[in-house]
Amino acid sequence: MTDEYLAEQRQWFARVEAAEQLIPLISKLYRERNIVTSIHGRRLINLSSIDIIKAHRFGRRHGNGGALDLAVTKQLLEALSRMNVSIASVDLGALGVAFRESGSGDPDAFLASQLGDVKPLVEGDGGTDVVLYGFGRIGRILARILIDQATTGPGLRLRAIVVRKNGDDDLGKRASLLRRDSVHGPFRGTIKVDRDNNTITANGTLIQVIYSNDPTSIDYTQYGINDAIVVDNTGRWRDEEGLGQHLQAKGVARVLLTAPGKGSIRNVVFGINDQDIQPDEKILSAASCTTNGITPVLHALDKKFGVNHGHVETVHSFTNDQNLIDNYHKGSRRGRAATLNMVLTETGAAKAVAKALPEFAGKLTGNAIRVPTPDVSMAVLNLELETEVTKEQVNDYLRQVSLHSNLRQQIDYIESHDVVSTDFVGHDRAGIVDGLATIANGKNLVLYVWYDNEFGYSKQVVRVIEALGNVHPSVVPVRRDVTEV
């Protein structure tokens, strides 16, 4: 072996060792204090040493200041461990760059100046109870996220799921569907079923399975569940009257729908209008996956360049609402085989954008094409802007928004000649701008936005639940508004 080979290998394993030293620090901060650490939006929770190195490599490419050093990250993590703070989303990538540029040399003093507005750690704060009403595609992904994000400190606590009983081994089959997923892969951890008590324990999270056809008749308090947020992911009710049934149950404080709400129900797109939620609003909607995928991008474009009008075409993966083979369906075209056809259908996403962004009222039209893929969709935004732009201007702006703005959790940006839909399975941003596909001609702009219509949307739902439970982490360092990027 050459000296160059051995030197490269020794350097690699030294980095692996350095990354391994970060894992217990990252884990303890999250487990005990609900402090989420990331590198420019790439979460470090539950990552392997190799994944942590990859996250630092991403930081070197996008960190505005050169290499992101594992040793500096360790310094910041150790200093963070010494501080009396909790419930925070700490971007170690941005902080590492700022720490180096400050020339301070004192990580404790530096972090004290950055974390002034973060909540202090309060002993005994157990967080907010969550009930999943329904356990289909979105329900199970929500469960995975809530279990993965469980802490012993303040945060969201998944306490129960409510379903209709389908056979003698219903509990076992529900657990099996949580354990194995054809799209998102196996559950990361252990699952135990207690048939005598109708519970599923997943990674230490004890989940009560409640069988009911009537939301008004459930007494959640008998299971020790109080002031819970019920997340209705059945799609059975979408208006205030139907969803209001949940509020008649004992132990329920609020209801969140994982579909567009009807009537006066507020459609919340986290990062856009979650700050408008009022304390007396008991029933809310997390809108749709497509609305969450496109609204943040449209907001950013409108603030920078102005949007006169446009058309949204979504190329959407098939869903349970469609038929596997040709059969009767009350909707037009949706009765045709989902796995064999591109199915042209309607989408309410274009109109729904205006519920979160009133300035878009009447500006957008939209259609959808359902395609034979099980997950990950794409929105094509064909827009007329108020100002003339170039492809480079738009791409550079949206890249900066994805890294440094208050929409960092919603918008991501990628440039790759070979990226395809499966590369975005499990992506936690609401929408990912495909920079190489951008077309700009004067005031006309065509933008391509990928989104995981299951996982990415579910992450947005969880952020809304955190906001309702007052446990959404404070972002450090404070992100700039898109108008300042």
Coordinates of C-alpha atoms in Angstrom, one line a residue:
M1 CA 0.0 0.0 0.0
T2 CA 1.2 3.5 -0.8
D3 CA 1.9 6.2 1.8
E4 CA -0.9 8.2 0.3
Y5 CA -3.4 5.4 0.7
L6 CA -2.5 4.9 4.4
A7 CA -2.5 8.6 5.1
E8 CA -6.0 8.9 3.5
Q9 CA -7.3 6.0 5.5
R10 CA -5.9 7.2 8.8
Q11 CA -7.4 10.6 8.2
W12 CA -10.8 9.0 7.5
F13 CA -10.8 6.9 10.6
A14 CA -9.7 9.9 12.7
R15 CA -12.8 11.7 11.4
V16 CA -15.0 8.7 12.2
E17 CA -13.6 8.7 15.8
A18 CA -14.3 12.5 16.1
A19 CA -17.9 12.0 14.8
E20 CA -18.4 9.1 17.3
Q21 CA -17.6 11.5 20.2
L22 CA -20.4 13.8 19.1
I23 CA -23.2 11.2 19.2
P24 CA -23.7 11.0 23.0
L25 CA -23.7 14.8 23.3
I26 CA -26.3 15.1 20.5
S27 CA -28.5 12.4 21.9
K28 CA -28.4 13.6 25.5
L29 CA -29.3 17.2 24.5
Y30 CA -32.3 16.0 22.6
R31 CA -33.5 13.3 25.0
E32 CA -33.4 15.4 28.1
R33 CA -34.0 18.9 26.9
N34 CA -35.6 18.7 23.4
I35 CA -32.7 20.5 21.8
V36 CA -32.6 19.6 18.1
T37 CA -29.1 20.0 16.6
S38 CA -28.5 20.3 12.9
I39 CA -25.9 21.3 10.2
H40 CA -27.6 23.8 7.9
G41 CA -30.9 22.1 8.3
R42 CA -29.6 18.5 8.3
R43 CA -30.7 17.0 11.6
L44 CA -28.1 15.2 13.6
I45 CA -30.5 13.3 15.9
N46 CA -30.0 9.5 15.6
L47 CA -27.4 9.7 12.9
S48 CA -24.4 7.3 12.5
S49 CA -20.9 8.7 12.6
I50 CA -20.7 8.4 8.8
D51 CA -24.0 10.4 8.4
I52 CA -22.6 13.1 10.8
I53 CA -19.5 13.4 8.6
K54 CA -21.7 13.7 5.5
A55 CA -23.7 16.5 7.2
H56 CA -20.4 18.3 7.9
R57 CA -19.4 17.8 4.3
F58 CA -22.7 19.5 3.3
G59 CA -21.8 22.3 5.6
R60 CA -18.5 22.8 3.8
R61 CA -20.2 23.2 0.5
H62 CA -22.9 25.6 1.8
G63 CA -21.5 27.2 5.0
N64 CA -20.3 30.5 3.5
G65 CA -16.9 30.3 5.1
G66 CA -15.0 27.2 4.4
A67 CA -14.6 23.8 6.1
L68 CA -16.9 22.9 9.0
D69 CA -14.7 21.3 11.6
L70 CA -15.9 18.4 13.8
A71 CA -13.8 19.7 16.6
V72 CA -15.6 23.0 16.6
T73 CA -18.9 21.2 16.6
K74 CA -17.8 19.3 19.7
Q75 CA -16.8 22.5 21.4
L76 CA -20.2 24.0 20.8
L77 CA -22.1 20.9 21.9
E78 CA -20.1 20.7 25.1
A79 CA -20.8 24.4 25.8
L80 CA -24.5 23.9 25.0
S81 CA -24.6 21.0 27.5
R82 CA -23.4 23.4 30.2
M83 CA -26.2 25.9 29.5
N84 CA -29.7 25.8 31.3
V85 CA -31.8 25.9 28.1
S86 CA -34.4 23.7 26.5
I87 CA -36.7 23.4 23.4
A88 CA -34.4 24.8 20.8
S89 CA -33.4 24.0 17.2
V90 CA -29.7 24.8 17.1
D91 CA -28.0 25.0 13.7
L92 CA -24.4 24.1 14.5
G93 CA -23.4 24.7 10.9
A94 CA -24.4 28.4 11.0
L95 CA -23.1 28.8 14.6
G96 CA -19.8 27.2 13.7
V97 CA -19.2 29.6 10.9
A98 CA -20.2 32.6 13.1
F99 CA -18.0 31.3 16.0
R100 CA -15.0 31.1 13.7
E101 CA -15.6 34.5 12.2
S102 CA -16.1 36.1 15.7
G103 CA -12.6 35.0 16.7
S104 CA -13.9 34.6 20.3
G105 CA -12.3 31.4 21.3
D106 CA -14.8 31.1 24.1
P107 CA -17.7 28.9 23.1
D108 CA -19.6 29.4 26.4
A109 CA -19.6 33.2 26.0
F110 CA -20.4 32.9 22.3
L111 CA -23.4 30.6 22.8
A112 CA -24.7 32.8 25.7
S113 CA -24.9 35.7 23.2
Q114 CA -26.7 33.6 20.7
L115 CA -29.2 31.7 22.9
G116 CA -30.5 34.7 25.0
D117 CA -34.2 34.1 23.9
V118 CA -34.3 30.3 24.3
K119 CA -36.5 28.9 27.1
P120 CA -34.7 27.9 30.3
L121 CA -35.0 24.2 31.4
V122 CA -38.0 23.8 33.7
E123 CA -38.1 20.5 35.7
G124 CA -41.4 18.6 35.5
D125 CA -42.5 20.0 32.2
G126 CA -43.9 16.8 30.6
G127 CA -45.1 18.2 27.3
T128 CA -48.3 17.8 25.3
D129 CA -50.4 14.7 24.8
V130 CA -51.2 13.7 21.2
V131 CA -53.9 11.3 19.9
L132 CA -53.9 10.0 16.3
Y133 CA -57.5 9.5 15.1
G134 CA -56.9 7.1 12.2
F135 CA -53.8 5.0 11.4
G136 CA -53.5 5.0 7.6
R137 CA -50.6 6.3 5.5
I138 CA -50.3 9.7 7.2
G139 CA -51.2 8.4 10.7
R140 CA -48.4 5.8 10.7
I141 CA -45.8 8.2 9.4
L142 CA -46.9 10.7 12.1
A143 CA -46.5 8.0 14.6
R144 CA -43.0 7.2 13.4
I145 CA -42.0 10.9 13.6
L146 CA -43.5 11.4 17.0
I147 CA -41.8 8.2 18.4
D148 CA -38.5 9.2 16.8
Q149 CA -38.8 12.7 18.3
A150 CA -39.9 11.5 21.8
T151 CA -38.0 13.0 24.7
T152 CA -38.0 12.7 28.5
G153 CA -38.3 16.5 28.7
P154 CA -40.8 18.9 27.2
G155 CA -42.2 17.9 23.8
L156 CA -45.0 16.0 22.1
R157 CA -46.1 12.7 23.7
L158 CA -47.9 10.2 21.5
R159 CA -50.4 8.7 23.9
A160 CA -53.1 6.9 21.8
I161 CA -54.3 5.9 18.3
V162 CA -58.1 5.5 17.6
V163 CA -59.2 3.1 14.9
R164 CA -62.1 0.9 14.0
K165 CA -61.5 -2.8 14.8
N166 CA -61.1 -5.0 11.8
G167 CA -60.8 -8.6 12.9
D168 CA -59.4 -10.5 15.9
D169 CA -55.8 -9.7 15.2
D170 CA -56.3 -6.1 14.5
L171 CA -53.7 -5.0 17.0
G172 CA -51.0 -7.2 15.6
K173 CA -51.7 -6.1 12.1
R174 CA -51.6 -2.4 13.1
A175 CA -48.2 -3.0 14.8
S176 CA -46.9 -4.9 11.7
L177 CA -47.9 -2.0 9.4
L178 CA -46.0 0.4 11.8
R179 CA -43.0 -2.0 11.8
R180 CA -42.8 -2.5 8.0
D181 CA -43.4 0.0 5.2
S182 CA -42.9 -0.6 1.5
V183 CA -42.0 3.0 0.8
H184 CA -40.3 4.3 3.9
G185 CA -38.6 1.1 5.0
P186 CA -38.5 -0.7 8.4
F187 CA -39.2 1.0 11.7
R188 CA -36.0 2.1 13.4
G189 CA -36.2 0.4 16.7
T190 CA -38.3 -2.1 18.6
I191 CA -42.1 -2.7 18.8
K192 CA -43.9 -4.7 21.4
V193 CA -47.6 -5.6 21.4
D194 CA -49.7 -6.1 24.5
R195 CA -52.9 -7.7 23.4
D196 CA -54.3 -7.9 27.0
N197 CA -54.1 -4.1 27.4
N198 CA -54.5 -3.1 23.8
T199 CA -51.2 -1.2 23.7
I200 CA -48.2 -0.9 21.4
T201 CA -44.8 0.0 22.8
A202 CA -42.4 1.5 20.3
N203 CA -39.0 2.6 21.4
G204 CA -40.3 3.1 24.9
T205 CA -43.4 5.0 23.8
L206 CA -46.5 3.4 25.3
I207 CA -49.4 3.9 22.8
Q208 CA -52.9 3.0 23.8
V209 CA -55.0 1.6 21.0
I210 CA -58.6 2.6 21.3
Y211 CA -61.3 1.0 19.2
S212 CA -64.2 3.3 18.5
N213 CA -66.6 4.4 15.7
D214 CA -67.9 7.4 17.6
P215 CA -65.4 10.2 18.6
T216 CA -67.9 11.7 21.1
S217 CA -68.0 8.6 23.3
I218 CA -64.3 8.3 24.1
D219 CA -63.1 9.1 27.5
Y220 CA -59.4 9.8 27.1
T221 CA -58.9 10.7 30.7
Q222 CA -59.3 7.1 31.8
Y223 CA -56.0 6.5 30.1
G224 CA -54.4 9.4 31.8
I225 CA -54.7 11.6 28.7
N226 CA -55.5 15.2 29.3
D227 CA -55.8 18.4 27.2
A228 CA -54.8 16.4 24.2
I229 CA -54.4 17.5 20.6
V230 CA -56.4 15.0 18.4
V231 CA -55.0 14.7 14.9
D232 CA -57.7 13.5 12.6
N233 CA -56.1 11.8 9.6
T234 CA -59.1 9.8 8.4
G235 CA -60.4 12.4 6.0
R236 CA -63.9 11.4 7.1
W237 CA -64.8 14.9 8.4
R238 CA -63.5 18.2 7.1
D239 CA -66.0 20.7 8.4
E240 CA -66.5 22.2 11.8
E241 CA -69.5 20.2 12.6
G242 CA -67.9 16.8 11.9
L243 CA -64.5 17.6 13.5
G244 CA -66.3 19.2 16.5
Q245 CA -67.3 15.8 17.6
H246 CA -63.8 15.2 18.9
L247 CA -64.2 18.2 21.3
Q248 CA -67.1 16.4 23.0
A249 CA -64.8 13.7 24.2
K250 CA -63.2 14.0 27.6
G251 CA -59.6 15.0 27.6
V252 CA -59.5 16.8 24.3
A253 CA -58.3 20.4 24.0
R254 CA -57.9 20.9 20.2
V255 CA -58.4 19.1 16.9
L256 CA -56.0 19.2 13.8
L257 CA -57.1 17.9 10.4
T258 CA -54.6 16.5 8.0
A259 CA -56.5 17.6 4.9
P260 CA -57.8 20.9 3.6
G261 CA -60.5 22.2 5.9
K262 CA -63.9 23.4 4.7
G263 CA -65.8 26.6 5.7
S264 CA -64.1 28.9 8.2
I265 CA -61.5 26.3 9.4
R266 CA -58.1 27.9 9.2
N267 CA -55.7 26.1 6.9
V268 CA -52.2 26.3 8.5
V269 CA -49.0 26.0 6.5
F270 CA -46.2 26.0 9.1
G271 CA -43.7 28.8 8.4
I272 CA -46.3 30.9 6.6
N273 CA -49.3 31.6 8.8
D274 CA -48.9 29.5 12.0
Q275 CA -48.3 32.7 13.9
D276 CA -51.9 33.7 13.2
I277 CA -53.4 30.8 15.2
Q278 CA -55.6 32.2 18.0
P279 CA -55.9 30.7 21.5
D280 CA -59.6 30.2 21.0
E281 CA -59.3 28.3 17.7
K282 CA -60.1 24.7 18.7
I283 CA -60.3 23.2 15.2
L284 CA -57.6 23.7 12.6
S285 CA -56.3 22.2 9.4
A286 CA -52.7 21.5 8.3
A287 CA -53.9 21.9 4.7
S288 CA -52.7 19.5 2.0
C289 CA -49.3 18.1 1.0
T290 CA -49.3 20.1 -2.2
T291 CA -50.3 23.3 -0.5
N292 CA -47.5 22.8 2.0
G293 CA -45.1 22.0 -0.8
I294 CA -45.7 25.1 -2.9
T295 CA -46.9 27.9 -0.6
P296 CA -43.5 28.6 1.1
V297 CA -41.8 28.8 -2.4
L298 CA -44.6 31.1 -3.8
H299 CA -44.3 33.3 -0.7
A300 CA -40.6 33.7 -1.1
L301 CA -40.9 34.4 -4.8
D302 CA -43.6 37.0 -4.3
K303 CA -41.7 38.8 -1.6
K304 CA -38.6 39.1 -3.8
F305 CA -39.9 39.4 -7.4
G306 CA -43.7 39.8 -7.1
V307 CA -46.1 37.2 -8.6
N308 CA -48.8 38.5 -11.0
H309 CA -50.5 35.2 -11.7
G310 CA -49.6 31.6 -12.6
H311 CA -50.6 28.0 -13.1
V312 CA -49.7 25.1 -10.8
E313 CA -49.5 21.6 -12.3
T314 CA -48.8 18.8 -9.8
V315 CA -47.4 15.5 -10.9
H316 CA -48.7 13.5 -7.9
S317 CA -48.1 9.9 -6.7
F318 CA -51.2 7.8 -6.5
T319 CA -53.0 7.5 -3.2
N320 CA -55.5 5.2 -1.4
D321 CA -58.4 7.2 -2.9
Q322 CA -57.7 5.7 -6.3
N323 CA -58.4 2.2 -7.6
L324 CA -55.7 -0.4 -8.2
I325 CA -57.5 -1.6 -11.3
D326 CA -60.5 -0.1 -13.2
N327 CA -63.6 0.0 -11.0
Y328 CA -66.4 2.4 -10.0
H329 CA -65.3 5.7 -8.4
K330 CA -67.5 8.7 -7.7
G331 CA -64.7 11.0 -8.9
S332 CA -64.0 11.6 -12.6
R333 CA -61.1 9.5 -14.0
R334 CA -60.1 8.3 -10.5
G335 CA -61.8 4.9 -11.1
R336 CA -59.1 4.0 -13.7
A337 CA -56.2 1.8 -12.6
A338 CA -53.8 4.0 -10.6
T339 CA -50.8 1.7 -11.2
L340 CA -51.2 1.7 -15.0
N341 CA -52.2 5.2 -15.9
M342 CA -51.4 8.9 -15.7
V343 CA -54.7 10.2 -14.4
L344 CA -55.7 13.9 -15.0
T345 CA -57.7 15.2 -12.1
E346 CA -58.4 18.3 -10.1
T347 CA -56.5 19.8 -7.2
G348 CA -57.6 22.4 -4.8
A349 CA -54.1 23.4 -3.9
A350 CA -53.9 26.5 -6.1
K351 CA -57.0 27.9 -4.4
A352 CA -55.9 26.7 -1.0
V353 CA -52.7 28.8 -1.2
A354 CA -54.9 31.9 -0.9
K355 CA -56.2 30.6 2.5
A356 CA -52.7 30.9 3.9
L357 CA -51.6 33.8 1.7
P358 CA -54.6 36.1 1.0
E359 CA -52.5 38.1 -1.5
F360 CA -52.7 35.1 -3.9
A361 CA -56.5 35.2 -4.1
G362 CA -57.5 34.7 -7.8
K363 CA -53.9 34.6 -9.0
L364 CA -53.4 30.8 -9.4
T365 CA -55.1 28.0 -11.4
G366 CA -54.2 24.4 -11.0
N367 CA -54.6 20.8 -12.1
A368 CA -53.1 17.4 -11.0
I369 CA -51.8 14.4 -12.9
R370 CA -51.7 11.3 -10.7
V371 CA -48.9 9.0 -11.8
P372 CA -47.9 5.3 -11.1
T373 CA -45.4 6.0 -8.3
P374 CA -46.2 5.4 -4.6
D375 CA -44.6 8.5 -3.1
V376 CA -42.9 11.8 -3.9
S377 CA -44.6 14.3 -6.1
M378 CA -43.6 17.4 -8.1
A379 CA -45.2 20.8 -8.6
V380 CA -44.5 22.7 -11.7
L381 CA -45.0 26.4 -11.1
N382 CA -45.6 28.4 -14.3
L383 CA -45.6 32.1 -13.2
E384 CA -45.6 35.6 -14.5
L385 CA -43.6 37.8 -12.2
E386 CA -43.7 41.6 -11.7
T387 CA -40.0 42.0 -12.5
E388 CA -37.7 40.4 -15.1
V389 CA -35.4 37.7 -13.7
T390 CA -32.7 35.4 -14.8
K391 CA -32.3 31.7 -13.9
E392 CA -29.2 32.5 -11.9
Q393 CA -31.0 35.2 -9.9
V394 CA -33.9 33.0 -8.9
N395 CA -31.8 30.0 -8.1
D396 CA -29.3 31.9 -6.0
Y397 CA -32.1 33.6 -4.1
L398 CA -34.0 30.3 -3.3
R399 CA -30.7 28.6 -2.3
Q400 CA -30.1 31.4 0.2
V401 CA -33.6 31.2 1.4
S402 CA -33.2 27.4 2.0
L403 CA -30.0 28.0 4.1
H404 CA -30.5 31.3 5.9
S405 CA -34.2 32.4 6.1
N406 CA -37.1 31.7 8.4
L407 CA -38.3 29.2 5.8
R408 CA -35.3 27.0 6.2
Q409 CA -37.5 24.2 7.5
Q410 CA -39.9 24.4 4.6
I411 CA -37.7 25.0 1.5
D412 CA -34.7 23.1 0.3
Y413 CA -32.7 23.5 -2.8
I414 CA -30.8 21.0 -5.0
E415 CA -28.7 21.0 -8.1
S416 CA -28.1 17.5 -9.5
H417 CA -28.1 16.1 -13.1
D418 CA -29.2 12.7 -11.9
V419 CA -31.7 13.3 -9.1
V420 CA -35.1 11.5 -9.5
S421 CA -38.2 11.1 -7.3
T422 CA -37.0 8.2 -5.1
D423 CA -34.1 10.4 -3.9
F424 CA -36.6 12.5 -2.0
V425 CA -38.3 9.7 -0.1
G426 CA -38.1 10.6 3.6
H427 CA -37.1 14.2 2.9
D428 CA -38.2 16.4 5.8
R429 CA -38.7 19.8 4.0
A430 CA -42.1 20.7 2.6
G431 CA -40.7 21.4 -0.9
I432 CA -37.3 21.0 -2.7
V433 CA -36.5 23.4 -5.6
D434 CA -34.8 21.6 -8.5
G435 CA -32.4 24.4 -9.5
L436 CA -31.2 22.8 -12.8
A437 CA -34.7 22.6 -14.1
T438 CA -35.5 26.3 -13.5
I439 CA -36.5 28.2 -16.7
A440 CA -36.5 32.0 -16.7
N441 CA -37.4 34.3 -19.6
G442 CA -38.0 37.9 -18.8
K443 CA -41.0 38.0 -16.4
N444 CA -41.9 34.3 -17.1
L445 CA -40.6 31.7 -14.7
V446 CA -41.1 28.0 -14.6
L447 CA -40.0 26.3 -11.3
Y448 CA -39.9 22.6 -10.4
V449 CA -40.5 21.7 -6.8
W450 CA -40.2 18.2 -5.5
Y451 CA -42.0 17.1 -2.3
D452 CA -42.5 13.9 -0.3
N453 CA -46.2 14.0 -0.1
E454 CA -46.2 11.6 2.9
F455 CA -43.1 12.2 5.0
G456 CA -42.4 15.9 4.2
Y457 CA -46.0 16.8 4.7
S458 CA -46.2 14.8 8.0
K459 CA -43.2 16.8 9.2
Q460 CA -45.1 20.0 8.6
V461 CA -48.1 18.5 10.5
V462 CA -45.9 17.8 13.4
R463 CA -44.6 21.4 13.4
V464 CA -48.2 22.6 13.6
I465 CA -48.8 20.2 16.5
E466 CA -45.7 21.6 18.3
A467 CA -47.0 25.1 17.8
L468 CA -50.4 24.2 19.2
G469 CA -48.7 22.5 22.2
N470 CA -46.3 25.5 22.6
V471 CA -43.3 23.2 22.3
H472 CA -42.0 24.1 18.9
P473 CA -38.2 24.7 19.3
S474 CA -36.8 28.2 19.1
V475 CA -34.5 28.5 16.1
V476 CA -30.8 29.4 16.8
P477 CA -29.3 31.5 15.3
V478 CA -32.4 33.6 14.5
R479 CA -33.2 33.3 10.8
R480 CA -33.8 36.3 8.6
D481 CA -37.1 37.0 6.9
V482 CA -37.1 36.1 3.2
T483 CA -37.3 39.9 2.5
E484 CA -33.9 40.2 4.1
V485 CA -32.2 37.4 2.1

